[in-house]
CSV table of C-alpha atoms and ligand atoms in Angstrom, one decimal:
chain,number,residue,atom,x,y,z
A,118,MET,CA,0.0,0.0,0.0
A,119,GLN,CA,1.0,3.6,-0.4
A,120,ILE,CA,0.5,6.1,2.5
A,121,ASP,CA,0.9,9.8,1.5
A,122,VAL,CA,1.1,12.3,4.4
A,123,PHE,CA,0.7,15.9,3.7
A,124,THR,CA,2.6,17.8,6.3
A,125,LEU,CA,4.4,21.1,6.8
A,126,PHE,CA,7.0,19.2,8.7
A,127,PRO,CA,8.0,16.3,6.3
A,128,HIS,CA,11.4,15.8,8.0
A,129,TRP,CA,9.5,14.5,11.1
A,130,PHE,CA,8.9,11.3,9.1
A,131,ASP,CA,12.6,10.7,8.5
A,132,TRP,CA,13.0,9.1,11.9
A,133,PHE,CA,9.7,7.2,11.6
A,134,ARG,CA,10.9,5.6,8.3
A,135,THR,CA,13.9,4.1,10.1
A,136,GLN,CA,11.8,2.1,12.5
A,137,ARG,CA,12.1,-1.7,11.9
A,138,HIS,CA,8.5,-2.5,11.0
A,139,VAL,CA,8.4,0.5,8.7
A,140,THR,CA,11.6,-0.4,7.0
A,141,ASN,CA,10.3,-3.9,6.6
A,142,ALA,CA,7.1,-2.6,5.0
A,143,LEU,CA,9.1,-0.3,2.7
A,144,ALA,CA,11.4,-3.2,1.7
A,145,ASN,CA,8.3,-5.2,0.9
A,146,GLY,CA,7.2,-2.6,-1.7
A,147,HIS,CA,4.9,-0.5,0.4
A,148,GLY,CA,5.4,3.3,0.4
A,149,LEU,CA,5.3,6.2,2.9
A,150,ASP,CA,5.8,9.6,1.5
A,151,ALA,CA,5.7,13.0,3.3
A,152,ILE,CA,4.6,15.8,1.1
A,153,ASP,CA,5.1,19.5,2.0
A,154,PRO,CA,2.3,21.8,0.9
A,155,ARG,CA,4.8,24.7,1.1
A,156,ALA,CA,6.5,23.3,-2.0
A,157,THR,CA,3.5,23.8,-4.2
A,158,THR,CA,1.7,26.8,-2.5
A,159,PRO,CA,0.4,29.3,-5.0
A,160,LEU,CA,1.1,32.0,-2.4
A,161,LYS,CA,4.3,34.1,-2.0
A,162,ALA,CA,7.1,33.3,0.4
A,163,GLY,CA,5.9,29.8,1.1
A,164,LYS,CA,2.7,31.0,2.8
A,165,VAL,CA,0.2,28.3,3.6
A,166,ASP,CA,-2.2,29.8,6.2
A,167,ASP,CA,-4.2,32.9,7.1
A,168,VAL,CA,-6.1,34.5,9.9
A,169,PRO,CA,-9.6,33.1,10.5
A,170,PHE,CA,-12.6,35.0,9.2
A,171,GLY,CA,-14.6,36.2,12.1
A,172,GLY,CA,-11.5,36.7,14.2
A,173,GLY,CA,-9.9,34.6,16.9
A,174,ALA,CA,-6.5,33.3,17.7
A,175,GLY,CA,-4.2,31.3,15.5
A,176,MET,CA,-3.9,30.6,11.8
A,177,VAL,CA,-5.9,28.4,9.5
A,178,LEU,CA,-4.5,26.2,6.6
A,179,ARG,CA,-5.9,27.6,3.4
A,180,VAL,CA,-8.1,25.6,1.0
A,181,ASP,CA,-6.3,26.9,-2.1
A,182,VAL,CA,-3.0,25.7,-0.7
A,183,VAL,CA,-4.3,22.2,0.1
A,184,GLU,CA,-5.9,22.0,-3.3
A,185,ALA,CA,-2.6,22.9,-5.0
A,186,ALA,CA,-0.7,20.3,-3.0
A,187,LEU,CA,-3.2,17.5,-3.8
A,188,ARG,CA,-3.4,18.5,-7.5
A,189,ALA,CA,0.4,18.5,-7.8
A,190,ARG,CA,0.6,15.1,-6.2
A,191,TYR,CA,-2.3,13.3,-8.0
A,192,GLY,CA,-2.9,15.4,-11.1
A,193,ALA,CA,-6.6,15.5,-10.4
A,194,ASP,CA,-9.2,17.8,-8.9
A,195,PRO,CA,-9.2,16.8,-5.2
A,196,VAL,CA,-13.0,16.9,-5.3
A,197,GLU,CA,-12.9,13.9,-7.7
A,198,LEU,CA,-9.9,12.3,-6.0
A,199,ARG,CA,-11.8,11.4,-2.9
A,200,GLU,CA,-14.1,9.2,-5.0
A,201,THR,CA,-11.1,6.9,-5.7
A,202,ARG,CA,-9.1,7.0,-2.5
A,203,ARG,CA,-9.5,7.7,1.2
A,204,VAL,CA,-8.4,11.2,1.9
A,205,ILE,CA,-8.3,11.5,5.7
A,206,ALA,CA,-8.1,14.8,7.6
A,207,LEU,CA,-6.5,14.3,11.0
A,208,THR,CA,-8.6,16.2,13.5
A,209,PRO,CA,-9.1,15.9,17.3
A,210,GLY,CA,-12.9,15.6,16.9
A,211,GLY,CA,-12.9,13.0,14.1
A,212,ARG,CA,-13.8,9.3,14.2
A,213,LEU,CA,-11.7,7.6,16.9
A,214,LEU,CA,-9.1,5.3,15.5
A,215,ASP,CA,-9.4,1.7,16.7
A,216,ASP,CA,-8.2,-1.7,15.7
A,217,ALA,CA,-11.1,-2.4,13.4
A,218,LEU,CA,-10.6,0.8,11.5
A,219,ALA,CA,-6.9,0.1,11.3
A,220,ASP,CA,-7.7,-3.3,9.7
A,221,THR,CA,-9.9,-1.5,7.2
A,222,LEU,CA,-7.2,1.0,6.3
A,223,ALA,CA,-4.6,-1.7,6.0
A,224,ALA,CA,-6.8,-3.3,3.3
A,225,GLU,CA,-6.7,-0.1,1.2
A,226,GLU,CA,-4.2,0.2,-1.7
A,227,ASP,CA,-3.6,3.9,-1.0
A,228,ILE,CA,-4.5,6.3,1.7
A,229,THR,CA,-3.8,10.1,2.1
A,230,LEU,CA,-3.4,11.7,5.5
A,231,LEU,CA,-3.7,15.5,5.9
A,232,CYS,CA,-1.9,17.0,8.9
A,233,GLY,CA,-3.2,20.2,10.3
A,234,ARG,CA,-1.2,22.8,12.3
A,235,TYR,CA,-2.1,25.9,14.2
A,236,GLU,CA,-5.9,26.2,14.4
A,237,GLY,CA,-6.4,23.5,11.8
A,238,PHE,CA,-7.9,23.3,8.3
A,239,ASP,CA,-10.3,25.7,6.5
A,240,GLN,CA,-13.5,23.7,6.8
A,241,ARG,CA,-13.8,23.5,3.0
A,242,VAL,CA,-10.8,21.2,2.9
A,243,ILE,CA,-12.7,18.7,5.0
A,244,ASP,CA,-16.0,19.3,3.3
A,245,HIS,CA,-14.8,19.0,-0.3
A,246,PHE,CA,-11.5,17.2,-0.4
A,247,CYS,CA,-11.7,14.6,2.4
A,248,THR,CA,-13.6,11.3,2.8
A,249,GLU,CA,-13.4,11.4,6.6
A,250,GLU,CA,-11.9,12.9,9.7
A,251,LEU,CA,-9.8,10.8,12.0
A,252,SER,CA,-8.8,11.3,15.6
A,253,ILE,CA,-6.2,9.4,17.7
A,254,GLY,CA,-7.9,10.5,21.0
A,255,ARG,CA,-9.9,13.2,22.7
A,256,TYR,CA,-7.0,15.6,23.3
A,257,VAL,CA,-5.3,18.2,21.2
A,258,LEU,CA,-1.9,17.8,19.7
A,259,ALA,CA,0.1,20.7,18.3
A,260,GLY,CA,-0.1,19.2,14.8
A,261,GLY,CA,-1.3,16.1,12.9
A,262,GLU,CA,2.2,14.6,12.4
A,263,LEU,CA,2.2,12.4,15.5
A,264,ALA,CA,-1.4,11.4,14.7
A,265,ALA,CA,-0.3,10.5,11.1
A,266,MET,CA,2.5,8.4,12.6
A,267,VAL,CA,0.1,6.6,14.9
A,268,VAL,CA,-2.2,5.8,12.0
A,269,ALA,CA,0.7,4.7,9.8
A,270,ASP,CA,2.3,2.7,12.6
A,271,THR,CA,-0.8,0.6,13.4
A,272,VAL,CA,-1.6,0.2,9.7
A,273,LEU,CA,1.9,-0.8,8.5
A,274,ARG,CA,2.5,-3.3,11.2
A,275,LYS,CA,-0.6,-5.1,10.0
A,276,LEU,CA,0.8,-5.7,6.6
A,277,PRO,CA,2.3,-9.2,6.0
A,278,GLY,CA,6.1,-9.2,6.6
A,279,SER,CA,6.3,-6.0,8.6
A,280,LEU,CA,6.7,-7.7,12.0
A,281,GLY,CA,9.5,-10.1,12.8
A,282,HIS,CA,6.9,-12.8,13.8
A,283,ALA,CA,3.8,-12.9,11.8
A,284,ASP,CA,2.0,-14.4,14.8
A,285,SER,CA,2.6,-11.2,16.8
A,286,ALA,CA,-0.3,-9.4,15.1
A,287,ALA,CA,-2.6,-12.4,14.9
A,288,GLU,CA,-3.2,-12.8,18.6
A,289,GLU,CA,-2.8,-9.4,20.3
A,290,SER,CA,-5.1,-6.9,22.0
A,291,PHE,CA,-8.4,-6.3,20.1
A,292,SER,CA,-7.8,-9.1,17.6
A,293,PRO,CA,-10.5,-11.5,16.6
A,294,ALA,CA,-8.4,-14.3,18.1
A,295,LEU,CA,-9.0,-12.7,21.5
A,296,GLU,CA,-12.6,-11.9,20.8
A,297,GLY,CA,-11.7,-8.2,20.5
A,298,GLY,CA,-10.5,-8.0,24.1
A,299,PRO,CA,-7.2,-6.9,25.5
A,300,GLU,CA,-4.3,-9.3,25.5
A,301,TYR,CA,-3.5,-11.6,28.4
A,302,PRO,CA,-0.5,-11.0,30.6
A,303,HIS,CA,3.0,-12.1,29.6
A,304,TYR,CA,5.9,-13.4,31.8
A,305,THR,CA,9.5,-14.3,31.1
A,306,ARG,CA,12.6,-15.3,33.1
A,307,PRO,CA,13.2,-15.3,36.0
A,308,ALA,CA,10.3,-17.4,37.1
A,309,ASP,CA,10.6,-16.1,40.6
A,310,TRP,CA,11.7,-12.6,41.4
A,311,ARG,CA,11.4,-11.3,44.9
A,312,GLY,CA,8.8,-13.9,45.5
A,313,TRP,CA,6.7,-12.7,42.6
A,314,THR,CA,6.1,-16.0,40.8
A,315,VAL,CA,4.8,-16.8,37.4
A,316,PRO,CA,1.4,-18.6,37.2
A,317,ASP,CA,2.1,-22.3,37.3
A,318,VAL,CA,0.0,-23.0,34.2
A,319,LEU,CA,2.6,-21.1,32.0
A,320,LEU,CA,5.3,-23.4,33.3
A,321,SER,CA,3.3,-26.6,32.8
A,322,GLY,CA,4.0,-27.1,29.1
A,323,HIS,CA,0.4,-28.0,28.7
A,324,HIS,CA,-0.6,-26.0,25.5
A,325,GLU,CA,-4.3,-26.4,25.7
A,326,GLN,CA,-4.4,-25.3,29.4
A,327,ILE,CA,-2.2,-22.3,28.6
A,328,ARG,CA,-4.5,-21.4,25.7
A,329,GLN,CA,-7.5,-21.6,28.0
A,330,TRP,CA,-5.8,-19.6,30.7
A,331,ARG,CA,-4.8,-16.8,28.3
A,332,LEU,CA,-8.3,-16.6,26.9
A,333,GLU,CA,-9.8,-16.4,30.4
A,334,GLN,CA,-7.3,-13.6,31.3
A,335,SER,CA,-8.2,-11.7,28.2
A,336,ARG,CA,-11.9,-12.0,28.9
A,337,ARG,CA,-11.4,-11.0,32.5
A,338,ARG,CA,-9.5,-7.9,31.4
A,339,ALA,CA,-12.2,-7.1,28.9
A,340,GLY,CA,-14.7,-7.1,31.8
A,341,GLY,CA,-12.9,-4.3,33.6
A,342,PRO,CA,-9.5,-3.4,35.1
A,343,LEU,CA,-7.8,-6.2,37.1
A,344,PRO,CA,-7.7,-5.7,40.9
B,45,SAM,C1,-3.7,22.5,17.5
B,45,SAM,S1,-4.5,21.3,16.6
B,45,SAM,C2,-6.0,22.2,16.1
B,45,SAM,C3,-7.0,22.1,17.2
B,45,SAM,C4,-8.3,22.8,16.7
B,45,SAM,N1,-8.2,24.2,16.8
B,45,SAM,C5,-9.4,22.3,17.7
B,45,SAM,O1,-9.7,22.9,18.7
B,45,SAM,O2,-10.0,21.2,17.4
B,45,SAM,C6,-3.6,21.3,15.1
B,45,SAM,C7,-3.8,20.1,14.3
B,45,SAM,O3,-3.3,19.0,15.0
B,45,SAM,C8,-3.9,17.8,14.6
B,45,SAM,N2,-4.4,17.1,15.8
B,45,SAM,C9,-4.4,17.6,17.0
B,45,SAM,N3,-5.0,16.8,17.9
B,45,SAM,C10,-5.3,15.7,17.2
B,45,SAM,C11,-5.9,14.4,17.5
B,45,SAM,N4,-6.2,14.1,18.8
B,45,SAM,N5,-6.1,13.5,16.6
B,45,SAM,C12,-5.7,13.8,15.3
B,45,SAM,N6,-5.2,15.0,14.9
B,45,SAM,C13,-5.0,15.9,15.8
B,45,SAM,C14,-5.0,18.2,13.6
B,45,SAM,O4,-4.5,17.9,12.3
B,45,SAM,C15,-5.2,19.7,13.9
B,45,SAM,O5,-5.6,20.4,12.7
C-alpha cells in the first residue's frame, strides 16, 4: 500500500521511516511519503495559512494551498480524487481510531493523511476534499504529524512481513483471536523474582491449558480493570 502524508514538517517522518516494522514494510514494496504543501503553495514566500474569518487566535490552513498540493501530487481535482481513495483529515474531533478501522485502512491500496497545524484546516478542505476525519484521541496535539505516525504505525504493522513474527499481530489486543478483548499478561525469566512468581500453568508445558488460561485472562481484562 501507499501512505501519503501531507505535512508542513516532512522531516519528522525521516525518523519514523527508520523504525524496523516501517523499513520492513518499505522493503516489501509499500510506500510512505511525506509531502510538503509549502513546496506547491500558490502564495508568495511559502505562505500556507491565514487568519480566521470572524477573528480569533491562530492561523488556518488555506483551502487553495491544500488543493494545489493535492493537484500537484495526484494530477486530479481533489473533489474527484476522494471518489477513488480515502483522503483523511486528522482532527481531534474526528472518528476515533481503533483496531477495526486500522484493519480496514490496511486493506486499502492507497491512503492520504492530511496533517493540520495551528488552528487546523479551513472547513472547506474537510467538506470538499476529504472522505473522513480521524482522531487518535480526545485531546489536542500541536499538529497532525504524530497522529499520522500513529495511523501509519498501526496500519503498516498489520501488513504481512512487517513484523518479525507474523503471529505477533494475529493474537494481540483487540484481535478476533482474543474476541476483540485486551491481551493476556506475559511473563518471562526469571520465574521467581522477589517472591513474585509466574502462574504455574505457564510453566506446565500444557498447551491447551495455557491457551484456555490466556483466553480467560483476556476475557477477565475485557470485563474491567484487574484488581
Ligand atoms: C492545535 S490542533 C488544532 C485544534 C483545533 N483548533 C481544535 O480545537 O480542534 C492542530 C492540528 O493537529 C492535529 N491534531 C491535534 N490533535 C489531534 C488528535 N487528537 N487527533 C488527530 N489529529 C490531531 C490536527 O491535524 C489539527 O488540525
